[in-house]
Each structure stands twice: as C-alpha cells, then as structure tokens.
Amino acid sequence: TDARFVYIYALTAGANALYVIDGPIPYVGPPPALAIGGGDRAGTLAEPEFRVRSIDADTKEVKTLIEMDATYFGIAGDDQHLFLVRDNRVVKYDINTLESLAEYHIVPRAADSMVSVGNELFCTFTTGSEVFRIDTVSGAASLVTGNGAEVARRDGDFGQARFVTPMSIVRDGNDLYVADYGGHSIVKLDTEKGVVSTVAGMNPGFTDGVGTQSLFDGPSSLAINNGAIFVVDKRNGVLRKLVPLE
C-alpha cells in the first residue's frame, strides 16, 4: 500500500478493520518547524491535528474517517461503535456511518486508554492513578479502582488496590489487564470478584521468569492474541510475551 502515517498514537480492532489515531510527532516546548511526509506541509505546527483512520483487514486499504483537534485521547471499539476521547469527554460513533451518537463526561482530565466491555467502557487515567467505568447506556461514570491521593502499587480488592501510572488496558473474557508504567507491572482486574492482582513484574529491570520474578521497566502498551499478552517494555526497548498462569 502507498498509505503513510505520521505518528500512530493508539489502535483498536473492529470486526473487519483496524482503527488508529494518527497525529503529529510529539514535541515538548514551542512548536518546531516540522515537515510531515514531504509535500507542501512543511512549516510550524500551530495546532495539533489528529485523524482516525481505518485499515481494511482484507484489502489493506487505508481511509481517513474523522479529523479532530485534541491533545489527550484514546480509542476503543466493538462491532458497532467507535469510542474516542476528546478532552475530558468520550464520544460514541456509529462504526459504519460515523454519526456521533452520544457524549459522556468522564472526569476533569482525559483517559489514556479504553476498552469496551458490553455496555461499559473501562478507562485508565495515568494522572489520577485510577481506572474508571462508563455506562454507555446511562452515561454515568464511576471509579472502579485506584486512588489519585495514594500513588503506589498494591494488590487487593477494588477498594484497596493502588496504581502508579496505569496506561494500557485490554480485555480477555471477564478479566482486564493493565500495564502500570510507573509500577513496572502487569496487573489483572477480575471484574466478577472485584480483585486486583499482579500477573508479572513489580520492580524495574529486565528479567524473564514467572510472576513477580519477571521484571519490566516501564510497560506501556498491551495487546492480547490467543490468550497471550504482548507487552511493549518501553524503557527496555523490547516487545515481551506473557502467558498468564491458570
């Protein structure tokens, strides 16, 4: 394919396509002079420009679906809908028509990652060290676990568990898995029992092993395939595979 991307921030899978958020290369400080993909787009980037793009699973065709200006965002989807974080709101779109169907106010900050589970969205917030739930029928948002006033890595029931910087969140059946970047760990949320437990990692490092014997240094992104969890171990610069024990 001749399609090109500038910088892929987030990805989710639908029934027959992948959906990504493509945007400008991150920068710190005043906007630099930036040439994007050659052409005539060189110059000073005054405003962030983000696009939701689809990649057809069969034809590999890439299409731009939605254009938006946002600084913090996430993306999630199911067979019928796409959910996008825009500032401190989640916007629900029809996955076929791209019609905006609803908006949900979450908290006074933007979610870092989301996963769709039935009529609920589970969102991580690194700035609050929390996981929130959004009911996509009523629009109500509620805290699931974590506490921004106590930044630490601790297992326990949802009320007692704590996170440092929960980033990526994925689903496997009734279980959710969270990459705690600052906690250097992969954490399981059992939504039926209301319990948080460490699957792997706890202290920074690079070691293969079982459970907390394995070490990560800043796990930042997760994906699940055939029961295995793939982990972007960011500070170690490697992709790791994790198979949860039954």
PDB file of C-alpha atoms in Angstrom:
ATOM      1  CA  THR A   1       0.000   0.000   0.000  1.00  0.00           C
ATOM      2  CA  ASP A   2       1.078   3.585  -0.627  1.00  0.00           C
ATOM      3  CA  ALA A   3      -0.572   4.896   2.537  1.00  0.00           C
ATOM      4  CA  ARG A   4       1.650   6.635   5.077  1.00  0.00           C
ATOM      5  CA  PHE A   5       1.217   7.583   8.710  1.00  0.00           C
ATOM      6  CA  VAL A   6       2.835  10.400  10.670  1.00  0.00           C
ATOM      7  CA  TYR A   7       2.732   9.019  14.222  1.00  0.00           C
ATOM      8  CA  ILE A   8       0.339   6.314  15.453  1.00  0.00           C
ATOM      9  CA  TYR A   9      -0.843   7.076  18.984  1.00  0.00           C
ATOM     10  CA  ALA A  10      -3.483   4.408  19.553  1.00  0.00           C
ATOM     11  CA  LEU A  11      -5.077   1.407  17.871  1.00  0.00           C
ATOM     12  CA  THR A  12      -8.197  -0.718  18.257  1.00  0.00           C
ATOM     13  CA  ALA A  13      -9.702  -3.586  16.280  1.00  0.00           C
ATOM     14  CA  GLY A  14     -13.179  -3.870  14.791  1.00  0.00           C
ATOM     15  CA  ALA A  15     -14.835  -6.803  13.034  1.00  0.00           C
ATOM     16  CA  ASN A  16     -13.133  -6.275   9.659  1.00  0.00           C
ATOM     17  CA  ALA A  17     -10.704  -3.435  10.206  1.00  0.00           C
ATOM     18  CA  LEU A  18      -8.129  -1.827  12.439  1.00  0.00           C
ATOM     19  CA  TYR A  19      -8.686   1.758  13.573  1.00  0.00           C
ATOM     20  CA  VAL A  20      -5.809   4.046  14.512  1.00  0.00           C
ATOM     21  CA  ILE A  21      -5.306   7.590  15.713  1.00  0.00           C
ATOM     22  CA  ASP A  22      -2.668   9.220  13.523  1.00  0.00           C
ATOM     23  CA  GLY A  23      -1.248  12.587  14.514  1.00  0.00           C
ATOM     24  CA  PRO A  24       1.751  14.892  14.661  1.00  0.00           C
ATOM     25  CA  ILE A  25       5.079  13.781  16.085  1.00  0.00           C
ATOM     26  CA  PRO A  26       5.064  14.574  19.836  1.00  0.00           C
ATOM     27  CA  TYR A  27       7.126  17.525  20.909  1.00  0.00           C
ATOM     28  CA  VAL A  28       7.915  19.380  24.124  1.00  0.00           C
ATOM     29  CA  GLY A  29       8.117  23.144  24.215  1.00  0.00           C
ATOM     30  CA  PRO A  30       7.372  25.615  21.408  1.00  0.00           C
ATOM     31  CA  PRO A  31       6.105  24.019  18.174  1.00  0.00           C
ATOM     32  CA  PRO A  32       9.071  23.247  15.924  1.00  0.00           C
ATOM     33  CA  ALA A  33       9.277  23.606  12.172  1.00  0.00           C
ATOM     34  CA  LEU A  34       8.026  20.213  11.036  1.00  0.00           C
ATOM     35  CA  ALA A  35       7.844  18.581   7.629  1.00  0.00           C
ATOM     36  CA  ILE A  36       5.149  15.919   7.553  1.00  0.00           C
ATOM     37  CA  GLY A  37       5.618  13.294   4.873  1.00  0.00           C
ATOM     38  CA  GLY A  38       7.273  15.714   2.455  1.00  0.00           C
ATOM     39  CA  GLY A  39       4.946  17.571   0.108  1.00  0.00           C
ATOM     40  CA  ASP A  40       3.875  21.096   0.962  1.00  0.00           C
ATOM     41  CA  ARG A  41       3.092  20.598   4.618  1.00  0.00           C
ATOM     42  CA  ALA A  42       6.424  21.804   5.985  1.00  0.00           C
ATOM     43  CA  GLY A  43       6.178  24.667   8.428  1.00  0.00           C
ATOM     44  CA  THR A  44       5.304  25.487  12.021  1.00  0.00           C
ATOM     45  CA  LEU A  45       2.693  23.211  13.529  1.00  0.00           C
ATOM     46  CA  ALA A  46       0.300  25.692  15.160  1.00  0.00           C
ATOM     47  CA  GLU A  47      -2.460  23.301  16.246  1.00  0.00           C
ATOM     48  CA  PRO A  48      -2.459  19.546  16.867  1.00  0.00           C
ATOM     49  CA  GLU A  49      -4.208  17.670  14.079  1.00  0.00           C
ATOM     50  CA  PHE A  50      -5.365  14.109  14.638  1.00  0.00           C
ATOM     51  CA  ARG A  51      -7.129  11.704  12.326  1.00  0.00           C
ATOM     52  CA  VAL A  52      -8.952   8.454  12.908  1.00  0.00           C
ATOM     53  CA  ARG A  53      -8.020   6.138  10.048  1.00  0.00           C
ATOM     54  CA  SER A  54      -9.208   2.651   9.154  1.00  0.00           C
ATOM     55  CA  ILE A  55      -7.155  -0.214   7.708  1.00  0.00           C
ATOM     56  CA  ASP A  56      -9.289  -2.807   5.932  1.00  0.00           C
ATOM     57  CA  ALA A  57      -8.306  -6.289   7.115  1.00  0.00           C
ATOM     58  CA  ASP A  58      -8.762  -7.837   3.653  1.00  0.00           C
ATOM     59  CA  THR A  59      -7.741  -5.183   1.132  1.00  0.00           C
ATOM     60  CA  LYS A  60      -5.327  -3.236   3.419  1.00  0.00           C
ATOM     61  CA  GLU A  61      -6.963  -0.021   2.121  1.00  0.00           C
ATOM     62  CA  VAL A  62      -6.409   2.957   4.429  1.00  0.00           C
ATOM     63  CA  LYS A  63      -9.115   5.613   4.805  1.00  0.00           C
ATOM     64  CA  THR A  64      -9.331   8.784   6.876  1.00  0.00           C
ATOM     65  CA  LEU A  65     -12.628   8.704   8.770  1.00  0.00           C
ATOM     66  CA  ILE A  66     -12.610  11.516  11.339  1.00  0.00           C
ATOM     67  CA  GLU A  67     -10.470  14.631  11.789  1.00  0.00           C
ATOM     68  CA  MET A  68     -10.157  16.260  15.181  1.00  0.00           C
ATOM     69  CA  ASP A  69      -8.085  18.572  17.348  1.00  0.00           C
ATOM     70  CA  ALA A  70      -7.243  17.079  20.731  1.00  0.00           C
ATOM     71  CA  THR A  71      -4.240  16.779  22.984  1.00  0.00           C
ATOM     72  CA  TYR A  72      -5.073  13.708  25.032  1.00  0.00           C
ATOM     73  CA  PHE A  73      -7.132  10.856  23.703  1.00  0.00           C
ATOM     74  CA  GLY A  74      -7.745   7.141  23.464  1.00  0.00           C
ATOM     75  CA  ILE A  75      -9.695   4.864  21.161  1.00  0.00           C
ATOM     76  CA  ALA A  76     -11.782   1.743  21.691  1.00  0.00           C
ATOM     77  CA  GLY A  77     -14.307  -0.126  19.622  1.00  0.00           C
ATOM     78  CA  ASP A  78     -16.696  -3.013  19.237  1.00  0.00           C
ATOM     79  CA  ASP A  79     -18.515  -4.419  16.208  1.00  0.00           C
ATOM     80  CA  GLN A  80     -20.910  -1.462  16.056  1.00  0.00           C
ATOM     81  CA  HIS A  81     -19.220   1.557  17.603  1.00  0.00           C
ATOM     82  CA  LEU A  82     -16.032   3.562  17.964  1.00  0.00           C
ATOM     83  CA  PHE A  83     -15.300   5.471  21.165  1.00  0.00           C
ATOM     84  CA  LEU A  84     -12.899   8.421  21.098  1.00  0.00           C
ATOM     85  CA  VAL A  85     -11.570  10.515  23.954  1.00  0.00           C
ATOM     86  CA  ARG A  86     -11.798  14.213  23.165  1.00  0.00           C
ATOM     87  CA  ASP A  87     -10.518  16.296  26.063  1.00  0.00           C
ATOM     88  CA  ASN A  88     -12.448  15.041  29.125  1.00  0.00           C
ATOM     89  CA  ARG A  89     -15.277  13.519  27.096  1.00  0.00           C
ATOM     90  CA  VAL A  90     -15.793  10.221  25.338  1.00  0.00           C
ATOM     91  CA  VAL A  91     -17.628  10.485  22.014  1.00  0.00           C
ATOM     92  CA  LYS A  92     -19.515   7.459  20.677  1.00  0.00           C
ATOM     93  CA  TYR A  93     -19.681   6.994  16.882  1.00  0.00           C
ATOM     94  CA  ASP A  94     -21.560   4.565  14.678  1.00  0.00           C
ATOM     95  CA  ILE A  95     -18.762   2.471  13.164  1.00  0.00           C
ATOM     96  CA  ASN A  96     -20.482   2.335   9.744  1.00  0.00           C
ATOM     97  CA  THR A  97     -21.958   5.816   9.272  1.00  0.00           C
ATOM     98  CA  LEU A  98     -19.520   7.684  11.584  1.00  0.00           C
ATOM     99  CA  GLU A  99     -22.503   9.532  13.036  1.00  0.00           C
ATOM    100  CA  SER A 100     -21.851  10.911  16.500  1.00  0.00           C
ATOM    101  CA  LEU A 101     -24.354   9.131  18.751  1.00  0.00           C
ATOM    102  CA  ALA A 102     -23.535  10.276  22.277  1.00  0.00           C
ATOM    103  CA  GLU A 103     -21.030  12.040  24.513  1.00  0.00           C
ATOM    104  CA  TYR A 104     -20.037  11.004  28.027  1.00  0.00           C
ATOM    105  CA  HIS A 105     -18.380  13.304  30.508  1.00  0.00           C
ATOM    106  CA  ILE A 106     -15.757  11.374  32.444  1.00  0.00           C
ATOM    107  CA  VAL A 107     -13.602  13.330  34.891  1.00  0.00           C
ATOM    108  CA  PRO A 108     -11.720  16.662  34.714  1.00  0.00           C
ATOM    109  CA  ARG A 109      -8.963  15.023  32.628  1.00  0.00           C
ATOM    110  CA  ALA A 110      -8.623  12.764  29.604  1.00  0.00           C
ATOM    111  CA  ALA A 111      -8.418   8.984  29.599  1.00  0.00           C
ATOM    112  CA  ASP A 112      -5.165   7.396  28.459  1.00  0.00           C
ATOM    113  CA  SER A 113      -6.597   4.051  27.318  1.00  0.00           C
ATOM    114  CA  MET A 114     -10.028   2.439  26.982  1.00  0.00           C
ATOM    115  CA  VAL A 115     -11.553  -0.959  26.385  1.00  0.00           C
ATOM    116  CA  SER A 116     -15.177  -1.754  25.536  1.00  0.00           C
ATOM    117  CA  VAL A 117     -16.916  -4.495  27.537  1.00  0.00           C
ATOM    118  CA  GLY A 118     -20.587  -4.903  26.646  1.00  0.00           C
ATOM    119  CA  ASN A 119     -22.351  -1.664  27.559  1.00  0.00           C
ATOM    120  CA  GLU A 120     -19.395  -0.403  29.559  1.00  0.00           C
ATOM    121  CA  LEU A 121     -16.100   1.330  28.866  1.00  0.00           C
ATOM    122  CA  PHE A 122     -13.162   0.871  31.220  1.00  0.00           C
ATOM    123  CA  CYS A 123     -10.692   3.769  31.129  1.00  0.00           C
ATOM    124  CA  THR A 124      -7.253   4.289  32.652  1.00  0.00           C
ATOM    125  CA  PHE A 125      -6.005   7.643  33.943  1.00  0.00           C
ATOM    126  CA  THR A 126      -2.268   7.988  34.493  1.00  0.00           C
ATOM    127  CA  THR A 127      -2.630  11.427  36.070  1.00  0.00           C
ATOM    128  CA  GLY A 128      -5.052  10.091  38.675  1.00  0.00           C
ATOM    129  CA  SER A 129      -3.675   6.555  39.070  1.00  0.00           C
ATOM    130  CA  GLU A 130      -7.220   5.261  38.610  1.00  0.00           C
ATOM    131  CA  VAL A 131      -9.461   3.054  36.493  1.00  0.00           C
ATOM    132  CA  PHE A 132     -12.962   4.361  35.730  1.00  0.00           C
ATOM    133  CA  ARG A 133     -16.068   2.723  34.300  1.00  0.00           C
ATOM    134  CA  ILE A 134     -18.522   4.458  31.944  1.00  0.00           C
ATOM    135  CA  ASP A 135     -22.006   3.054  31.431  1.00  0.00           C
ATOM    136  CA  THR A 136     -22.650   3.749  27.733  1.00  0.00           C
ATOM    137  CA  VAL A 137     -26.430   3.466  28.237  1.00  0.00           C
ATOM    138  CA  SER A 138     -26.887   5.906  31.134  1.00  0.00           C
ATOM    139  CA  GLY A 139     -23.659   7.866  30.604  1.00  0.00           C
ATOM    140  CA  ALA A 140     -22.756   7.520  34.287  1.00  0.00           C
ATOM    141  CA  ALA A 141     -19.056   7.378  35.168  1.00  0.00           C
ATOM    142  CA  SER A 142     -17.764   5.735  38.334  1.00  0.00           C
ATOM    143  CA  LEU A 143     -14.446   4.858  39.916  1.00  0.00           C
ATOM    144  CA  VAL A 144     -13.532   1.166  39.664  1.00  0.00           C
ATOM    145  CA  THR A 145     -10.229   1.038  41.484  1.00  0.00           C
ATOM    146  CA  GLY A 146      -7.216   3.161  42.387  1.00  0.00           C
ATOM    147  CA  ASN A 147      -6.852   6.437  44.252  1.00  0.00           C
ATOM    148  CA  GLY A 148      -5.077   9.536  42.967  1.00  0.00           C
ATOM    149  CA  ALA A 149      -4.327  10.612  46.529  1.00  0.00           C
ATOM    150  CA  GLU A 150      -2.245   7.476  47.129  1.00  0.00           C
ATOM    151  CA  VAL A 151       0.130   6.685  44.277  1.00  0.00           C
ATOM    152  CA  ALA A 152       1.508   3.189  44.910  1.00  0.00           C
ATOM    153  CA  ARG A 153       1.389  -0.351  43.517  1.00  0.00           C
ATOM    154  CA  ARG A 154      -0.744  -2.600  45.718  1.00  0.00           C
ATOM    155  CA  ASP A 155      -2.959  -5.624  45.103  1.00  0.00           C
ATOM    156  CA  GLY A 156      -6.262  -6.212  46.825  1.00  0.00           C
ATOM    157  CA  ASP A 157      -9.965  -5.704  46.298  1.00  0.00           C
ATOM    158  CA  PHE A 158     -11.039  -2.839  44.086  1.00  0.00           C
ATOM    159  CA  GLY A 159     -11.338  -0.506  47.051  1.00  0.00           C
ATOM    160  CA  GLN A 160      -7.857  -1.232  48.397  1.00  0.00           C
ATOM    161  CA  ALA A 161      -5.802  -1.704  45.212  1.00  0.00           C
ATOM    162  CA  ARG A 162      -3.496   1.088  44.073  1.00  0.00           C
ATOM    163  CA  PHE A 163      -1.642   2.017  40.867  1.00  0.00           C
ATOM    164  CA  VAL A 164       1.223   4.325  39.959  1.00  0.00           C
ATOM    165  CA  THR A 165       0.624   5.202  36.293  1.00  0.00           C
ATOM    166  CA  PRO A 166      -1.889   2.774  34.718  1.00  0.00           C
ATOM    167  CA  MET A 167      -1.574   3.153  30.965  1.00  0.00           C
ATOM    168  CA  SER A 168      -2.798   0.496  28.542  1.00  0.00           C
ATOM    169  CA  ILE A 169      -5.873  -1.629  29.324  1.00  0.00           C
ATOM    170  CA  VAL A 170      -7.077  -4.708  27.411  1.00  0.00           C
ATOM    171  CA  ARG A 171      -9.748  -7.362  27.851  1.00  0.00           C
ATOM    172  CA  ASP A 172      -9.650 -11.153  27.918  1.00  0.00           C
ATOM    173  CA  GLY A 173     -13.117 -12.533  28.703  1.00  0.00           C
ATOM    174  CA  ASN A 174     -14.206 -11.205  32.096  1.00  0.00           C
ATOM    175  CA  ASP A 175     -10.685 -10.169  33.010  1.00  0.00           C
ATOM    176  CA  LEU A 176      -8.968  -6.861  32.292  1.00  0.00           C
ATOM    177  CA  TYR A 177      -5.206  -6.399  32.154  1.00  0.00           C
ATOM    178  CA  VAL A 178      -3.467  -3.095  32.843  1.00  0.00           C
ATOM    179  CA  ALA A 179       0.113  -2.047  32.141  1.00  0.00           C
ATOM    180  CA  ASP A 180       1.230   0.046  35.123  1.00  0.00           C
ATOM    181  CA  TYR A 181       4.097   2.025  33.617  1.00  0.00           C
ATOM    182  CA  GLY A 182       5.399   3.547  36.829  1.00  0.00           C
ATOM    183  CA  GLY A 183       4.638   0.388  38.804  1.00  0.00           C
ATOM    184  CA  HIS A 184       6.646  -1.724  36.322  1.00  0.00           C
ATOM    185  CA  SER A 185       3.980  -4.407  36.392  1.00  0.00           C
ATOM    186  CA  ILE A 186       1.170  -6.118  34.501  1.00  0.00           C
ATOM    187  CA  VAL A 187      -1.970  -6.202  36.617  1.00  0.00           C
ATOM    188  CA  LYS A 188      -5.136  -8.293  36.325  1.00  0.00           C
ATOM    189  CA  LEU A 189      -8.564  -6.894  37.231  1.00  0.00           C
ATOM    190  CA  ASP A 190     -11.101  -9.649  37.898  1.00  0.00           C
ATOM    191  CA  THR A 191     -14.388  -7.852  37.217  1.00  0.00           C
ATOM    192  CA  GLU A 192     -16.508 -10.664  38.691  1.00  0.00           C
ATOM    193  CA  LYS A 193     -14.668 -10.915  42.021  1.00  0.00           C
ATOM    194  CA  GLY A 194     -13.625  -7.266  42.229  1.00  0.00           C
ATOM    195  CA  VAL A 195      -9.989  -8.143  42.855  1.00  0.00           C
ATOM    196  CA  VAL A 196      -6.714  -6.708  41.529  1.00  0.00           C
ATOM    197  CA  SER A 197      -3.656  -8.987  41.348  1.00  0.00           C
ATOM    198  CA  THR A 198      -0.159  -8.669  39.906  1.00  0.00           C
ATOM    199  CA  VAL A 199       0.452 -11.033  36.984  1.00  0.00           C
ATOM    200  CA  ALA A 200       4.072 -10.116  36.292  1.00  0.00           C
ATOM    201  CA  GLY A 201       6.695  -7.607  37.316  1.00  0.00           C
ATOM    202  CA  MET A 202       6.833  -5.219  40.282  1.00  0.00           C
ATOM    203  CA  ASN A 203      10.322  -3.700  40.303  1.00  0.00           C
ATOM    204  CA  PRO A 204      12.202  -2.081  37.378  1.00  0.00           C
ATOM    205  CA  GLY A 205      14.600  -4.298  35.446  1.00  0.00           C
ATOM    206  CA  PHE A 206      14.802  -6.825  32.650  1.00  0.00           C
ATOM    207  CA  THR A 207      14.364 -10.472  33.624  1.00  0.00           C
ATOM    208  CA  ASP A 208      12.271 -13.291  32.218  1.00  0.00           C
ATOM    209  CA  GLY A 209      10.538 -15.548  34.719  1.00  0.00           C
ATOM    210  CA  VAL A 210       7.262 -16.436  36.393  1.00  0.00           C
ATOM    211  CA  GLY A 211       5.044 -13.839  38.045  1.00  0.00           C
ATOM    212  CA  THR A 212       6.860 -11.187  40.051  1.00  0.00           C
ATOM    213  CA  GLN A 213      10.184 -12.906  39.301  1.00  0.00           C
ATOM    214  CA  SER A 214       9.967 -11.322  35.855  1.00  0.00           C
ATOM    215  CA  LEU A 215      10.979  -7.674  35.614  1.00  0.00           C
ATOM    216  CA  PHE A 216       9.848  -4.847  33.332  1.00  0.00           C
ATOM    217  CA  ASP A 217      10.960  -1.248  33.022  1.00  0.00           C
ATOM    218  CA  GLY A 218       8.025   0.925  32.058  1.00  0.00           C
ATOM    219  CA  PRO A 219       5.467  -1.379  30.372  1.00  0.00           C
ATOM    220  CA  SER A 220       3.406   0.991  28.259  1.00  0.00           C
ATOM    221  CA  SER A 221       1.133  -0.920  25.877  1.00  0.00           C
ATOM    222  CA  LEU A 222      -0.658  -4.283  25.781  1.00  0.00           C
ATOM    223  CA  ALA A 223      -2.299  -6.495  23.173  1.00  0.00           C
ATOM    224  CA  ILE A 224      -3.894  -9.934  23.544  1.00  0.00           C
ATOM    225  CA  ASN A 225      -3.806 -12.729  20.984  1.00  0.00           C
ATOM    226  CA  ASN A 226      -4.843 -16.352  21.569  1.00  0.00           C
ATOM    227  CA  GLY A 227      -4.551 -15.972  25.340  1.00  0.00           C
ATOM    228  CA  ALA A 228      -1.058 -14.478  25.261  1.00  0.00           C
ATOM    229  CA  ILE A 229      -0.393 -10.888  26.345  1.00  0.00           C
ATOM    230  CA  PHE A 230       2.142  -8.926  24.327  1.00  0.00           C
ATOM    231  CA  VAL A 231       3.829  -6.146  26.276  1.00  0.00           C
ATOM    232  CA  VAL A 232       5.715  -3.123  24.994  1.00  0.00           C
ATOM    233  CA  ASP A 233       8.518  -2.901  27.594  1.00  0.00           C
ATOM    234  CA  LYS A 234       9.269   0.692  26.740  1.00  0.00           C
ATOM    235  CA  ARG A 235      12.407   1.582  28.657  1.00  0.00           C
ATOM    236  CA  ASN A 236      13.988  -1.750  27.796  1.00  0.00           C
ATOM    237  CA  GLY A 237      13.067  -1.185  24.160  1.00  0.00           C
ATOM    238  CA  VAL A 238      11.644  -4.677  23.616  1.00  0.00           C
ATOM    239  CA  LEU A 239       8.379  -6.494  22.941  1.00  0.00           C
ATOM    240  CA  ARG A 240       7.702  -9.226  25.521  1.00  0.00           C
ATOM    241  CA  LYS A 241       5.231 -12.138  25.546  1.00  0.00           C
ATOM    242  CA  LEU A 242       3.358 -13.058  28.704  1.00  0.00           C
ATOM    243  CA  VAL A 243       1.220 -16.185  29.139  1.00  0.00           C
ATOM    244  CA  PRO A 244      -0.950 -15.904  32.294  1.00  0.00           C
ATOM    245  CA  LEU A 245      -0.980 -18.984  34.509  1.00  0.00           C
ATOM    246  CA  GLU A 246      -4.353 -20.588  35.162  1.00  0.00           C
TER     247      GLU A 246
END
